[in-house]
Each structure stands twice: as C-alpha cells, then as structure tokens.
Short mmCIF file of C-alpha atoms and ligand atoms in Angstrom, two decimals:
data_model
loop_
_atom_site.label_atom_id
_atom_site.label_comp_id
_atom_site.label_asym_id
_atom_site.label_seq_id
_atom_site.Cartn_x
_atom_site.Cartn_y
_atom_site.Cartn_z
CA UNK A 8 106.51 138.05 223.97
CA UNK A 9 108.81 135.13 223.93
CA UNK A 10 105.99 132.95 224.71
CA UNK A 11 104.16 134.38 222.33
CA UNK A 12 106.83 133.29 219.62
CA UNK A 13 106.75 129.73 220.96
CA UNK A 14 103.32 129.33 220.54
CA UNK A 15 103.19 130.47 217.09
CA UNK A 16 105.93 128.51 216.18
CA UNK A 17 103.64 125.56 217.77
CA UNK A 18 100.47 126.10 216.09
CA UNK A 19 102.38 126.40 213.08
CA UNK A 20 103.92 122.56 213.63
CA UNK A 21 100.47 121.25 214.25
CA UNK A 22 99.26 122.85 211.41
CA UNK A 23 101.82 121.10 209.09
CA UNK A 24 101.50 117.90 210.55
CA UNK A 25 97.71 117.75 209.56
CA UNK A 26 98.83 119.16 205.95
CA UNK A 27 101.40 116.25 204.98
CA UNK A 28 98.97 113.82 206.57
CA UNK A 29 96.36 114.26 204.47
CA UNK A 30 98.10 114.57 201.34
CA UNK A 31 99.77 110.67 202.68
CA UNK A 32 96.34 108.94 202.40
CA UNK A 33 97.72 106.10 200.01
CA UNK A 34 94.71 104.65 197.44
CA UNK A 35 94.98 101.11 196.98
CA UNK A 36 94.41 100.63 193.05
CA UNK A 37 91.12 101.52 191.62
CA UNK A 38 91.22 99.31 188.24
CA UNK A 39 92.19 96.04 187.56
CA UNK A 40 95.23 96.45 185.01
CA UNK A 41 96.02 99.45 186.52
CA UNK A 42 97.68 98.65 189.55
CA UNK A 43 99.63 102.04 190.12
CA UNK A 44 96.65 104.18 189.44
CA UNK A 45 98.36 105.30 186.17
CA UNK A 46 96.74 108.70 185.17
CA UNK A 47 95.68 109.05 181.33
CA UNK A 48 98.03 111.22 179.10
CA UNK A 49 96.49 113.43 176.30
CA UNK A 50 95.29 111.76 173.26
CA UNK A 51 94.37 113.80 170.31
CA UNK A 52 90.71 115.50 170.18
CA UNK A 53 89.96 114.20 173.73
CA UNK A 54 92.39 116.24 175.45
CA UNK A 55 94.66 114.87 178.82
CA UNK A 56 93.85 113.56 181.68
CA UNK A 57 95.39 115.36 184.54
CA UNK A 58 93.64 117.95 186.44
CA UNK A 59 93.45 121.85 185.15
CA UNK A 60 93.58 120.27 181.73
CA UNK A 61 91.82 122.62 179.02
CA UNK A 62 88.42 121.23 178.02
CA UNK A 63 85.53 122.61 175.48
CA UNK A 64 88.78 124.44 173.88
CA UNK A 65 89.91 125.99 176.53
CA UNK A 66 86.40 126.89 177.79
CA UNK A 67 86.09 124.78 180.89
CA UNK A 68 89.46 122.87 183.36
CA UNK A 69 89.30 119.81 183.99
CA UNK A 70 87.74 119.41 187.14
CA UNK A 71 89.37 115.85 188.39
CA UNK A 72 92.03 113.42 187.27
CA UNK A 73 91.53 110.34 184.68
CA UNK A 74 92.88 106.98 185.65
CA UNK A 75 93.13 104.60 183.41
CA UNK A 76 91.07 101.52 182.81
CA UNK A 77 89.82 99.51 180.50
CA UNK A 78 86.21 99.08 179.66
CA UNK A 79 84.57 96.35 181.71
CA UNK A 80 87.01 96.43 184.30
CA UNK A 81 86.11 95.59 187.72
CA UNK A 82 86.33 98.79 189.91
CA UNK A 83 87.82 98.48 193.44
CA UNK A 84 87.48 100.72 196.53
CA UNK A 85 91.01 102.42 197.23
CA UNK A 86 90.34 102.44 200.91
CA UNK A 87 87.30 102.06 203.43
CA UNK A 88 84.67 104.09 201.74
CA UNK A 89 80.70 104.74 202.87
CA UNK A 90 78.64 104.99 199.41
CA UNK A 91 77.21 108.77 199.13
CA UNK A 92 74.44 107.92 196.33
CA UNK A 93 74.48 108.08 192.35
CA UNK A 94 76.46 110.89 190.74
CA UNK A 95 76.22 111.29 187.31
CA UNK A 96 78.53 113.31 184.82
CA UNK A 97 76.16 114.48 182.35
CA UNK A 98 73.00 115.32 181.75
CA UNK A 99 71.95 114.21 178.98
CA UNK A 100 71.94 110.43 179.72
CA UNK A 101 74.61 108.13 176.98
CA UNK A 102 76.45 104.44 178.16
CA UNK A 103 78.69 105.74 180.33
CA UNK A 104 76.24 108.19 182.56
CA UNK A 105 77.02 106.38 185.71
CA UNK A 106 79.56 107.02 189.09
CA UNK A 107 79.08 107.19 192.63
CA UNK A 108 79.90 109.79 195.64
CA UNK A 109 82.38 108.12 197.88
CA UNK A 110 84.13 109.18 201.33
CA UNK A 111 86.41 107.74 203.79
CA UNK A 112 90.14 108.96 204.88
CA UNK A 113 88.36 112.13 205.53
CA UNK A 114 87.91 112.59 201.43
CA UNK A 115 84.95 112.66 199.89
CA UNK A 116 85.23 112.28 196.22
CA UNK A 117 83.13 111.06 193.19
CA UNK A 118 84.03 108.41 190.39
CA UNK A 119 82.26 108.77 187.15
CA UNK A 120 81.73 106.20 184.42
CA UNK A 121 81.75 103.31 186.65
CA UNK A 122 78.48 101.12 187.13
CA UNK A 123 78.39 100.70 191.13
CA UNK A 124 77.47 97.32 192.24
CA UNK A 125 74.93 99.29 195.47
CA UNK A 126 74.64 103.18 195.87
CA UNK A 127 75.09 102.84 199.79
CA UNK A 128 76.37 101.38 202.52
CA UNK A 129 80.17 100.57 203.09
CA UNK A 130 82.84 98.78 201.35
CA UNK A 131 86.43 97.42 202.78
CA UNK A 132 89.31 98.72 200.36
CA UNK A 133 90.16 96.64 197.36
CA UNK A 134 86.49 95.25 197.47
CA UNK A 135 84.37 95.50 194.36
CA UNK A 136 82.76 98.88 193.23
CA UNK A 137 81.05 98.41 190.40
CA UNK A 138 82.27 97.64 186.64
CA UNK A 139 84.23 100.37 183.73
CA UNK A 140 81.06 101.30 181.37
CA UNK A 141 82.16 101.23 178.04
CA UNK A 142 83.87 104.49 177.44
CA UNK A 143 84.91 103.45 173.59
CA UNK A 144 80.92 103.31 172.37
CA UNK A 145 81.19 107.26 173.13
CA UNK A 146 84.17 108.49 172.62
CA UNK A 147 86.10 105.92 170.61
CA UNK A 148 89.66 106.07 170.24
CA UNK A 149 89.84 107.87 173.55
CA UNK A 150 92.50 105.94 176.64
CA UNK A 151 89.17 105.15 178.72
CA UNK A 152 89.69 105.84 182.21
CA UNK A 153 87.82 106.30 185.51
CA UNK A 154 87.08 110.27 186.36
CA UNK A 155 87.87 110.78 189.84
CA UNK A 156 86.92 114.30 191.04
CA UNK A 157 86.86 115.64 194.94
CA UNK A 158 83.67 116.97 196.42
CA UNK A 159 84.91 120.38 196.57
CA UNK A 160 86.53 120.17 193.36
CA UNK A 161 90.17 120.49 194.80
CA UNK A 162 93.28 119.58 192.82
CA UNK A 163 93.29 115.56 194.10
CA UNK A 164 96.83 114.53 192.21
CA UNK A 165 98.38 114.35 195.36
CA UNK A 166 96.48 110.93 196.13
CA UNK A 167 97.69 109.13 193.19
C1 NAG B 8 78.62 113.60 198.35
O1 NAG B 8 78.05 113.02 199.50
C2 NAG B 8 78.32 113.76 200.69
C3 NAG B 8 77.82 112.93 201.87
O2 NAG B 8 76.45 112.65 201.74
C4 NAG B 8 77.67 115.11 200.60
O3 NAG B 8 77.95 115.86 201.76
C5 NAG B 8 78.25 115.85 199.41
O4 NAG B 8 77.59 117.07 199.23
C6 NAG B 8 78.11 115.01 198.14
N1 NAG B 8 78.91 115.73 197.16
C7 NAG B 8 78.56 115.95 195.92
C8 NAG B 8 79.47 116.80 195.13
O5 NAG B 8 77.56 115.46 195.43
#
C-alpha cells in the first residue's frame, strides 16, 4: 500500500515536469518591430486578438492568437522549425491568403498571412520565413498581425 502511495506520488512528479516544460518553450520574436511578440488588442469592427475571442458576432472563437506586425515585415522562425507545406486561412483566395504549417519544440503550429520564402525543408530560429502580406488592402484600419494557431487548435498563449 505504502508503495503504492509512493509511486503515485512519482508518476504524478513526472507528469508535472513534462507539463511546465512544455509550456517553457521560449519563441524568439516572430516580426521585426515586434520584438516581444506583442499580441494585438481589440480594435473596433475587427474584434481582439487573443485566443477565445468572439468572431462572426459571437458565432465562431478565435481559434489562435494575433501578433502584431506590420505589413511587409520580414517574418522570422521563433525556434528550429521543419516547413509542413502551405496553409491557407480562407477559401476564397484575397492578398493575404498565404501561411505555412510549422513544427519544432515538439509544437506544430500554423502562421497565416505571411508569404513563406520555401514551403519545406528546415530553418534555424530567427532565420527568415517569409514576408507580412498586406493585411490593410483587406481589412483596413485593422492592427495587422501574424495569426498563429496550433495544429490541434489548443489555447497557445502560454508561448508568447
Ligand atoms: C501540419 O503538418 C503536420 C506534419 O506534416 C501534419 O501532421 C499536420 O496534420 C498538419 N496540420 C494541419 C492543421 O494542417
């Protein structure tokens, strides 16, 4: 019985220890100008940025966060990633109909509205991705940001 307490009390330590460390994984930034990975506020009509946010008037969540970046801004990989192939947010094609499945740090992940310099292979962190399409000729007025949304759709705040 006693052992049987120990052990629990082990699995449970191990367990933890794999829960805090992938919730460390530290992203180098992913926009030039943005160098802390600053996630968008709310403006207006467009709604906010952070994930859960109400979209369609409350008829869809926001499935990702926004970080902010300026159209044309050169995109960087936040750590050793493998390039998963195009992945495009809409589809209806417009100027910003671009991004790119990513994964490395045992994430996988996808960035819309960024024009990827390849679809695959690897890239080191803080090399080039690709370049910010230009968000304003859509939605103008909007902060324009990078969408950055994990392959299974889970809550990916903790990263940033
Ligand atoms: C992204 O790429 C990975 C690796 O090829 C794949 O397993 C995953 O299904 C892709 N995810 C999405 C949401 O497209």
């Amino acid at each position: 019985m006693k052992l049987y307490i120990l052990f629990s009390f082990l699995l449970l330590a191990v367990i933890c220890s794999c829960l805090v460390d992938a919730s460390q994984v530290k992203l180098g930034p992913l926009c030039n100008g943005n160098s802390k990975n600053r996630i968008r506020g709310c403006d207006g009509k467009y709604g906010c940025g952070y994930y859960g946010a109400s979209r369609d008037g409350g008829k869809r969540k926001h499935q990702g966060v926004d970080i902010v970046c300026a159209d044309g801004a050169t995109v960087y990989a936040p750590f050793n990633v493998k390039l998963n192939g195009k992945a495009a947010p809409y589809k209806k094609n417009n100027a910003i109909n671009d991004g790119i499945n990513l994964s490395g740090e045992g994430l996988c992940f996808k960035l819309f509205y960024v024009k990827p310099i390849k679809y695959s292979g690897t890239l080191r962190k803080g090399q080039k991705i690709g370049t910010m399409l230009p968000m304003q000729k859509v939605y103008p007025g909007i902060t324009s940001h990078l969408h950055f949304q994990m392959c299974d759709k889970s809550d990916p705040t903790k990263y940033f």
